[in-house]
Amino acid sequence: MWQLLAKLQKNLVWSIPISMTLGLLYGYWFDPGPLKNYIIPVTFVMVYPMMVTLNVKSIFKGQDRALQLTTQGINFVIIPLLAYYTGKLFFGNGPEKYGLWAVGLFLIGVLPTSGMTISWTGFAKGNKEAAIKMVVFGLVIGALAAPVYTKVFMGATIEVNMLHMFKQIALFVFVPLFAGLATQALFKIKYGEKVWSQNIKPKFPPFSALGVTLIAFLAMSLKAKNIIANPGDILHILIPLIFFYVISYLFLTVAGKLFFTRGDAIAMVFGVVMRDLSIALAIAMTAFGQQGLTIALLIALAYVVQIQSAAWYVLFVGKIFRDKSGPADIKVGKREPCSSPQAVAVAKILPDGAN
C-alpha cells in the first residue's frame, strides 16, 4: 500500500487528470449524488497529513522579515486583485455559470498557500525554511481573510454567508491544524525527534496526495453530466486559469530577481503561485450549496494547470535564477527514466506536502 501511495504522490501530474477523467465517466454512467457524503471526510484525508508535517517552530527562525512581508503582501493584495480582474475579463458577461467560475477563481486568489510550496521550493533548491513560514502565515491569514474578501468582492455575484464560510474554513483549516500539531507532539514524545523525522513523518504526505485525487474525482463526478453536455466549458475555464498563472509567474520572477537572493526569490515564487486548491475546493463544495459544484469545477481544473506549470518552471529554474556561483545545479531525470519532463519533475518532489 505504501508503495502505491508513494507512486501516487510522485506522479500527481498524471494521477489528478486520470482521477478527474474517471470521475467524469463515473458521474455520467452512474448517479453521483451519494458521493456528496464523502466530501468532508475526503477533505480531512487531504488536509490533515499536511498539517501533521508542518514545522511551526521554524517561523521563529531566521531574519527574513522583508521576504515574508513582501510575499504575504502579494498574496493578499496583488493576487486577489489579479484573480478578481481576470474573472471580470473572462467571465464578466455571460450566463450564471460564468459568474460562479469567477467566484472559483477568486477563491483560488484568496487562499494561499499549499503544502506543495515547501516541496517545490526544496526541489528547486530555494529557501525551504522561508517557504515553511510562508505556508504557516498564509494558512492563518487566508483562513481569516477569505470570508471578508469574498463578501466584499464577490457579494454581488453570489450570496456569501460570512459566518457559515468561516465555520467551513475553521473545519477544514484550524481543526486539522490543531489535530496535526497534537499528533506531531505525541509522536515526538513517544518515539523521539529522530524517529519522528526519519520514520514516521514521511508516511503522512502520500495520504494527502490520495485525498487530492479523490476530491478531484468527486468534483468531476458531481458535475459530469453538465460537463459532457457542454464540453466547451473546459476550454472557457482553462484559458483564464492559464492567464492567471502565467501573469503570476512573470510578476513574481521579475520581483524576485530584482529584490531578493536566488533562494529567497524561489521561495517567494512558489509561496505565491502554489495556491491552496484543496481548501478552496472544499469550501466551494460545502459553503455555497448547489452553486458550489459549478464553482468547484474551475478549482478542480486548476490542479492540472498549477502542477503542470510548477513542473515546467522547475525545469527552467536554473536558467531563470542565477547567483554568483552560477546557475542552479538541477539535473532532471537522474533517478529513473520517465516518459516526460513533467513526470520527471514531479517524481523528484520532496515529501513535505501533497497539495
GROMACS .gro file of C-alpha atoms in nm:
model
  355
    1MET     CA    1   0.000   0.000   0.000
    2TRP     CA    2   0.282   0.239   0.089
    3GLN     CA    3   0.447   0.193  -0.248
    4LEU     CA    4   0.120   0.260  -0.428
    5LEU     CA    5   0.058   0.580  -0.228
    6ALA     CA    6   0.416   0.694  -0.286
    7LYS     CA    7   0.377   0.646  -0.662
    8LEU     CA    8   0.052   0.839  -0.648
    9GLN     CA    9   0.224   1.129  -0.471
   10LYS     CA   10   0.522   1.137  -0.707
   11ASN     CA   11   0.304   1.139  -1.017
   12LEU     CA   12   0.037   1.396  -0.938
   13VAL     CA   13   0.089   1.544  -1.283
   14TRP     CA   14  -0.078   1.231  -1.418
   15SER     CA   15  -0.282   1.097  -1.127
   16ILE     CA   16  -0.501   1.407  -1.094
   17PRO     CA   17  -0.605   1.423  -1.464
   18ILE     CA   18  -0.667   1.047  -1.461
   19SER     CA   19  -0.877   1.078  -1.144
   20MET     CA   20  -1.076   1.363  -1.299
   21THR     CA   21  -1.137   1.158  -1.615
   22LEU     CA   22  -1.255   0.859  -1.411
   23GLY     CA   23  -1.480   1.091  -1.212
   24LEU     CA   24  -1.626   1.227  -1.535
   25LEU     CA   25  -1.704   0.876  -1.659
   26TYR     CA   26  -1.846   0.763  -1.324
   27GLY     CA   27  -2.070   1.068  -1.294
   28TYR     CA   28  -2.200   1.017  -1.646
   29TRP     CA   29  -2.276   0.645  -1.614
   30PHE     CA   30  -2.391   0.633  -1.251
   31ASP     CA   31  -2.577   0.850  -1.001
   32PRO     CA   32  -2.308   1.062  -0.830
   33GLY     CA   33  -2.546   1.207  -0.569
   34PRO     CA   34  -2.437   0.984  -0.277
   35LEU     CA   35  -2.076   1.095  -0.330
   36LYS     CA   36  -2.160   1.428  -0.165
   37ASN     CA   37  -2.146   1.248   0.171
   38TYR     CA   38  -1.775   1.185   0.123
   39ILE     CA   39  -1.667   1.547   0.066
   40ILE     CA   40  -1.587   1.626   0.430
   41PRO     CA   41  -1.405   1.300   0.522
   42VAL     CA   42  -1.203   1.308   0.198
   43THR     CA   43  -1.109   1.669   0.266
   44PHE     CA   44  -0.974   1.568   0.607
   45VAL     CA   45  -0.771   1.291   0.441
   46MET     CA   46  -0.631   1.562   0.214
   47VAL     CA   47  -0.559   1.840   0.466
   48TYR     CA   48  -0.470   1.663   0.792
   49PRO     CA   49  -0.146   1.494   0.671
   50MET     CA   50  -0.014   1.830   0.552
   51MET     CA   51  -0.077   1.979   0.896
   52VAL     CA   52   0.096   1.690   1.074
   53THR     CA   53   0.420   1.760   0.887
   54LEU     CA   54   0.427   2.138   0.937
   55ASN     CA   55   0.729   2.262   1.130
   56VAL     CA   56   0.569   2.556   1.310
   57LYS     CA   57   0.883   2.620   1.517
   58SER     CA   58   1.059   2.737   1.202
   59ILE     CA   59   0.852   3.057   1.194
   60PHE     CA   60   1.062   3.190   1.481
   61LYS     CA   61   1.391   3.129   1.299
   62GLY     CA   62   1.581   3.347   1.055
   63GLN     CA   63   1.587   3.713   0.964
   64ASP     CA   64   1.367   3.730   0.656
   65ARG     CA   65   1.102   3.980   0.759
   66ALA     CA   66   1.117   4.169   0.429
   67LEU     CA   67   1.071   3.847   0.232
   68GLN     CA   68   0.777   3.733   0.443
   69LEU     CA   69   0.604   4.071   0.437
   70THR     CA   70   0.652   4.101   0.062
   71THR     CA   71   0.519   3.750  -0.002
   72GLN     CA   72   0.209   3.796   0.211
   73GLY     CA   73   0.153   4.143   0.067
   74ILE     CA   74   0.148   3.989  -0.280
   75ASN     CA   75  -0.067   3.701  -0.156
   76PHE     CA   76  -0.335   3.922  -0.005
   77VAL     CA   77  -0.329   4.234  -0.222
   78ILE     CA   78  -0.194   4.172  -0.571
   79ILE     CA   79  -0.307   3.813  -0.628
   80PRO     CA   80  -0.668   3.865  -0.511
   81LEU     CA   81  -0.689   4.170  -0.738
   82LEU     CA   82  -0.540   3.972  -1.026
   83ALA     CA   83  -0.791   3.692  -0.967
   84TYR     CA   84  -1.081   3.938  -0.943
   85TYR     CA   85  -0.997   4.129  -1.261
   86THR     CA   86  -0.911   3.811  -1.451
   87GLY     CA   87  -1.258   3.691  -1.361
   88LYS     CA   88  -1.407   4.020  -1.478
   89LEU     CA   89  -1.212   4.000  -1.804
   90PHE     CA   90  -1.304   3.644  -1.898
   91PHE     CA   91  -1.631   3.587  -1.711
   92GLY     CA   92  -1.773   3.940  -1.698
   93ASN     CA   93  -2.060   3.879  -1.938
   94GLY     CA   94  -2.246   3.555  -1.985
   95PRO     CA   95  -2.471   3.302  -1.813
   96GLU     CA   96  -2.482   3.242  -1.439
   97LYS     CA   97  -2.208   2.979  -1.453
   98TYR     CA   98  -1.961   3.245  -1.571
   99GLY     CA   99  -2.015   3.442  -1.252
  100LEU     CA  100  -1.972   3.126  -1.045
  101TRP     CA  101  -1.646   3.044  -1.223
  102ALA     CA  102  -1.530   3.395  -1.137
  103VAL     CA  103  -1.607   3.317  -0.772
  104GLY     CA  104  -1.399   2.999  -0.801
  105LEU     CA  105  -1.107   3.191  -0.947
  106PHE     CA  106  -1.134   3.446  -0.668
  107LEU     CA  107  -1.134   3.171  -0.403
  108ILE     CA  108  -0.807   3.048  -0.553
  109GLY     CA  109  -0.674   3.402  -0.527
  110VAL     CA  110  -0.752   3.449  -0.157
  111LEU     CA  111  -0.646   3.111  -0.019
  112PRO     CA  112  -0.266   3.079  -0.017
  113THR     CA  113  -0.058   2.873   0.010
  114SER     CA  114  -0.042   2.496  -0.007
  115GLY     CA  115   0.199   2.250   0.149
  116MET     CA  116   0.330   2.181  -0.200
  117THR     CA  117   0.508   2.517  -0.172
  118ILE     CA  118   0.764   2.351   0.053
  119SER     CA  119   0.817   2.059  -0.183
  120TRP     CA  120   0.863   2.267  -0.497
  121THR     CA  121   1.093   2.513  -0.316
  122GLY     CA  122   1.311   2.230  -0.191
  123PHE     CA  123   1.325   2.065  -0.531
  124ALA     CA  124   1.433   2.393  -0.694
  125LYS     CA  125   1.697   2.444  -0.422
  126GLY     CA  126   1.530   2.752  -0.281
  127ASN     CA  127   1.500   2.872   0.078
  128LYS     CA  128   1.292   2.591   0.225
  129GLU     CA  129   1.281   2.738   0.576
  130ALA     CA  130   1.132   3.060   0.439
  131ALA     CA  131   0.880   2.854   0.241
  132ILE     CA  132   0.760   2.682   0.558
  133LYS     CA  133   0.695   3.021   0.718
  134MET     CA  134   0.503   3.132   0.410
  135VAL     CA  135   0.276   2.829   0.436
  136VAL     CA  136   0.202   2.885   0.805
  137PHE     CA  137   0.143   3.260   0.775
  138GLY     CA  138  -0.057   3.225   0.454
  139LEU     CA  139  -0.271   2.950   0.601
  140VAL     CA  140  -0.372   3.150   0.909
  141ILE     CA  141  -0.415   3.488   0.738
  142GLY     CA  142  -0.602   3.333   0.445
  143ALA     CA  143  -0.842   3.150   0.672
  144LEU     CA  144  -0.932   3.475   0.848
  145ALA     CA  145  -0.941   3.697   0.540
  146ALA     CA  146  -1.116   3.474   0.285
  147PRO     CA  147  -1.476   3.522   0.410
  148VAL     CA  148  -1.433   3.901   0.425
  149TYR     CA  149  -1.263   3.923   0.085
  150THR     CA  150  -1.523   3.701  -0.080
  151LYS     CA  151  -1.809   3.902   0.067
  152VAL     CA  152  -1.659   4.237  -0.040
  153PHE     CA  153  -1.551   4.138  -0.391
  154MET     CA  154  -1.799   3.868  -0.491
  155GLY     CA  155  -2.105   3.952  -0.280
  156ALA     CA  156  -2.285   4.092  -0.585
  157THR     CA  157  -2.232   3.765  -0.777
  158ILE     CA  158  -2.322   3.507  -0.515
  159GLU     CA  159  -2.476   3.513  -0.169
  160VAL     CA  160  -2.193   3.492   0.082
  161ASN     CA  161  -2.276   3.389   0.437
  162MET     CA  162  -1.956   3.502   0.608
  163LEU     CA  163  -2.026   3.318   0.934
  164HIS     CA  164  -2.102   2.992   0.755
  165MET     CA  165  -1.797   3.030   0.534
  166PHE     CA  166  -1.576   3.098   0.833
  167LYS     CA  167  -1.713   2.787   1.006
  168GLN     CA  168  -1.628   2.579   0.699
  169ILE     CA  169  -1.276   2.725   0.687
  170ALA     CA  170  -1.232   2.654   1.058
  171LEU     CA  171  -1.344   2.296   0.992
  172PHE     CA  172  -1.100   2.248   0.705
  173VAL     CA  173  -0.807   2.456   0.835
  174PHE     CA  174  -0.796   2.504   1.209
  175VAL     CA  175  -0.934   2.167   1.322
  176PRO     CA  176  -0.685   1.971   1.105
  177LEU     CA  177  -0.410   2.216   1.204
  178PHE     CA  178  -0.454   2.166   1.578
  179ALA     CA  179  -0.511   1.791   1.534
  180GLY     CA  180  -0.197   1.769   1.319
  181LEU     CA  181   0.018   1.960   1.566
  182ALA     CA  182  -0.114   1.747   1.853
  183THR     CA  183  -0.036   1.430   1.658
  184GLN     CA  184   0.315   1.555   1.584
  185ALA     CA  185   0.377   1.638   1.950
  186LEU     CA  186   0.252   1.299   2.072
  187PHE     CA  187   0.470   1.106   1.829
  188LYS     CA  188   0.776   1.310   1.925
  189ILE     CA  189   0.712   1.249   2.294
  190LYS     CA  190   0.661   0.875   2.244
  191TYR     CA  191   0.930   0.799   1.985
  192GLY     CA  192   1.165   1.097   1.990
  193GLU     CA  193   1.257   1.361   1.733
  194LYS     CA  194   1.482   1.137   1.523
  195VAL     CA  195   1.234   0.852   1.479
  196TRP     CA  196   0.957   1.100   1.406
  197SER     CA  197   1.155   1.282   1.137
  198GLN     CA  198   1.308   0.979   0.967
  199ASN     CA  199   1.047   0.703   1.001
  200ILE     CA  200   0.703   0.844   1.084
  201LYS     CA  201   0.676   1.188   0.924
  202PRO     CA  202   0.735   1.064   0.565
  203LYS     CA  203   0.435   0.829   0.597
  204PHE     CA  204   0.179   1.112   0.606
  205PRO     CA  205   0.217   1.313   0.278
  206PRO     CA  206   0.113   1.027   0.046
  207PHE     CA  207  -0.226   1.019   0.219
  208SER     CA  208  -0.267   1.385   0.134
  209ALA     CA  209  -0.196   1.300  -0.230
  210LEU     CA  210  -0.464   1.033  -0.210
  211GLY     CA  211  -0.706   1.294  -0.076
  212VAL     CA  212  -0.626   1.530  -0.363
  213THR     CA  213  -0.700   1.269  -0.626
  214LEU     CA  214  -1.019   1.160  -0.450
  215ILE     CA  215  -1.153   1.514  -0.414
  216ALA     CA  216  -1.080   1.578  -0.782
  217PHE     CA  217  -1.274   1.259  -0.861
  218LEU     CA  218  -1.569   1.377  -0.651
  219ALA     CA  219  -1.575   1.723  -0.804
  220MET     CA  220  -1.579   1.590  -1.160
  221SER     CA  221  -1.832   1.316  -1.083
  222LEU     CA  222  -2.082   1.559  -0.937
  223LYS     CA  223  -2.061   1.785  -1.245
  224ALA     CA  224  -2.010   1.514  -1.507
  225LYS     CA  225  -2.341   1.539  -1.690
  226ASN     CA  226  -2.312   1.918  -1.720
  227ILE     CA  227  -1.955   1.896  -1.845
  228ILE     CA  228  -2.031   1.631  -2.106
  229ALA     CA  229  -2.334   1.827  -2.221
  230ASN     CA  230  -2.117   2.141  -2.254
  231PRO     CA  231  -1.760   2.029  -2.338
  232GLY     CA  232  -1.665   2.383  -2.441
  233ASP     CA  233  -1.682   2.481  -2.073
  234ILE     CA  234  -1.343   2.318  -2.016
  235LEU     CA  235  -1.177   2.549  -2.267
  236HIS     CA  236  -1.361   2.854  -2.131
  237ILE     CA  237  -1.219   2.772  -1.788
  238LEU     CA  238  -0.865   2.672  -1.885
  239ILE     CA  239  -0.787   2.993  -2.078
  240PRO     CA  240  -0.837   3.232  -1.781
  241LEU     CA  241  -0.662   2.987  -1.547
  242ILE     CA  242  -0.356   2.976  -1.772
  243PHE     CA  243  -0.366   3.356  -1.799
  244PHE     CA  244  -0.382   3.390  -1.419
  245TYR     CA  245  -0.085   3.160  -1.358
  246VAL     CA  246   0.130   3.300  -1.640
  247ILE     CA  247   0.087   3.657  -1.513
  248SER     CA  248   0.163   3.541  -1.159
  249TYR     CA  249   0.484   3.364  -1.263
  250LEU     CA  250   0.604   3.657  -1.472
  251PHE     CA  251   0.541   3.915  -1.200
  252LEU     CA  252   0.698   3.705  -0.924
  253THR     CA  253   1.001   3.613  -1.133
  254VAL     CA  254   1.078   3.977  -1.210
  255ALA     CA  255   1.019   4.087  -0.850
  256GLY     CA  256   1.232   3.802  -0.716
  257LYS     CA  257   1.524   3.876  -0.948
  258LEU     CA  258   1.513   4.246  -0.864
  259PHE     CA  259   1.482   4.238  -0.486
  260PHE     CA  260   1.588   3.902  -0.340
  261THR     CA  261   1.861   3.643  -0.345
  262ARG     CA  262   1.814   3.333  -0.556
  263GLY     CA  263   1.694   3.108  -0.272
  264ASP     CA  264   1.453   3.366  -0.133
  265ALA     CA  265   1.318   3.450  -0.477
  266ILE     CA  266   1.239   3.086  -0.549
  267ALA     CA  267   1.062   3.052  -0.214
  268MET     CA  268   0.857   3.363  -0.292
  269VAL     CA  269   0.756   3.235  -0.636
  270PHE     CA  270   0.625   2.905  -0.503
  271GLY     CA  271   0.496   3.072  -0.186
  272VAL     CA  272   0.252   3.261  -0.407
  273VAL     CA  273   0.174   3.053  -0.716
  274MET     CA  274   0.102   2.728  -0.528
  275ARG     CA  275  -0.247   2.824  -0.418
  276ASP     CA  276  -0.428   2.613  -0.159
  277LEU     CA  277  -0.660   2.445  -0.407
  278SER     CA  278  -0.754   2.169  -0.161
  279ILE     CA  279  -0.911   2.406   0.089
  280ALA     CA  280  -1.057   2.623  -0.189
  281LEU     CA  281  -1.224   2.317  -0.338
  282ALA     CA  282  -1.356   2.203  -0.001
  283ILE     CA  283  -1.500   2.549   0.072
  284ALA     CA  284  -1.659   2.568  -0.272
  285MET     CA  285  -1.829   2.232  -0.232
  286THR     CA  286  -1.961   2.295   0.119
  287ALA     CA  287  -2.020   2.669   0.165
  288PHE     CA  288  -2.222   2.764  -0.145
  289GLY     CA  289  -2.488   2.496  -0.172
  290GLN     CA  290  -2.573   2.363  -0.518
  291GLN     CA  291  -2.387   2.651  -0.685
  292GLY     CA  292  -2.069   2.526  -0.520
  293LEU     CA  293  -2.043   2.237  -0.765
  294THR     CA  294  -2.011   2.481  -1.056
  295ILE     CA  295  -1.750   2.678  -0.863
  296ALA     CA  296  -1.566   2.356  -0.781
  297LEU     CA  297  -1.528   2.267  -1.149
  298LEU     CA  298  -1.291   2.559  -1.208
  299ILE     CA  299  -1.089   2.481  -0.895
  300ALA     CA  300  -1.059   2.113  -0.991
  301LEU     CA  301  -0.920   2.210  -1.331
  302ALA     CA  302  -0.679   2.450  -1.159
  303TYR     CA  303  -0.500   2.146  -1.012
  304VAL     CA  304  -0.390   2.046  -1.362
  305VAL     CA  305  -0.268   2.395  -1.455
  306GLN     CA  306  -0.095   2.455  -1.121
  307ILE     CA  307   0.101   2.130  -1.107
  308GLN     CA  308   0.191   2.128  -1.476
  309SER     CA  309   0.310   2.491  -1.463
  310ALA     CA  310   0.517   2.427  -1.150
  311ALA     CA  311   0.682   2.125  -1.309
  312TRP     CA  312   0.783   2.325  -1.616
  313TYR     CA  313   0.902   2.620  -1.405
  314VAL     CA  314   1.131   2.395  -1.203
  315LEU     CA  315   1.282   2.254  -1.520
  316PHE     CA  316   1.399   2.603  -1.618
  317VAL     CA  317   1.468   2.749  -1.273
  318GLY     CA  318   1.845   2.714  -1.321
  319LYS     CA  319   1.826   2.946  -1.621
  320ILE     CA  320   1.579   3.185  -1.462
  321PHE     CA  321   1.766   3.242  -1.135
  322ARG     CA  322   2.142   3.264  -1.121
  323ASP     CA  323   2.360   3.367  -0.828
  324LYS     CA  324   2.733   3.436  -0.803
  325SER     CA  325   2.809   3.067  -0.810
  326GLY     CA  326   2.627   3.022  -1.139
  327PRO     CA  327   2.307   2.853  -1.240
  328ALA     CA  328   2.132   2.604  -1.019
  329ASP     CA  329   2.269   2.253  -1.042
  330ILE     CA  330   1.944   2.078  -1.120
  331LYS     CA  331   1.980   1.764  -1.324
  332VAL     CA  332   1.638   1.632  -1.403
  333GLY     CA  333   1.581   1.265  -1.464
  334LYS     CA  334   1.881   1.107  -1.293
  335ARG     CA  335   1.689   0.875  -1.061
  336GLU     CA  336   1.488   0.678  -1.311
  337PRO     CA  337   1.368   0.713  -1.668
  338CYS     CA  338   1.034   0.885  -1.709
  339SER     CA  339   0.820   0.944  -2.012
  340SER     CA  340   0.802   1.323  -1.993
  341PRO     CA  341   0.974   1.621  -1.832
  342GLN     CA  342   0.667   1.691  -1.618
  343ALA     CA  343   0.671   1.338  -1.479
  344VAL     CA  344   1.043   1.364  -1.409
  345ALA     CA  345   0.992   1.684  -1.214
  346VAL     CA  346   0.708   1.553  -1.005
  347ALA     CA  347   0.887   1.223  -0.942
  348LYS     CA  348   1.158   1.413  -0.756
  349ILE     CA  349   0.933   1.623  -0.533
  350LEU     CA  350   1.043   1.624  -0.173
  351PRO     CA  351   0.792   1.458   0.062
  352ASP     CA  352   0.673   1.763   0.256
  353GLY     CA  353   0.325   1.808   0.120
  354ALA     CA  354   0.090   1.687  -0.144
  355ASN     CA  355  -0.150   1.961  -0.243
   0.00000   0.00000   0.00000
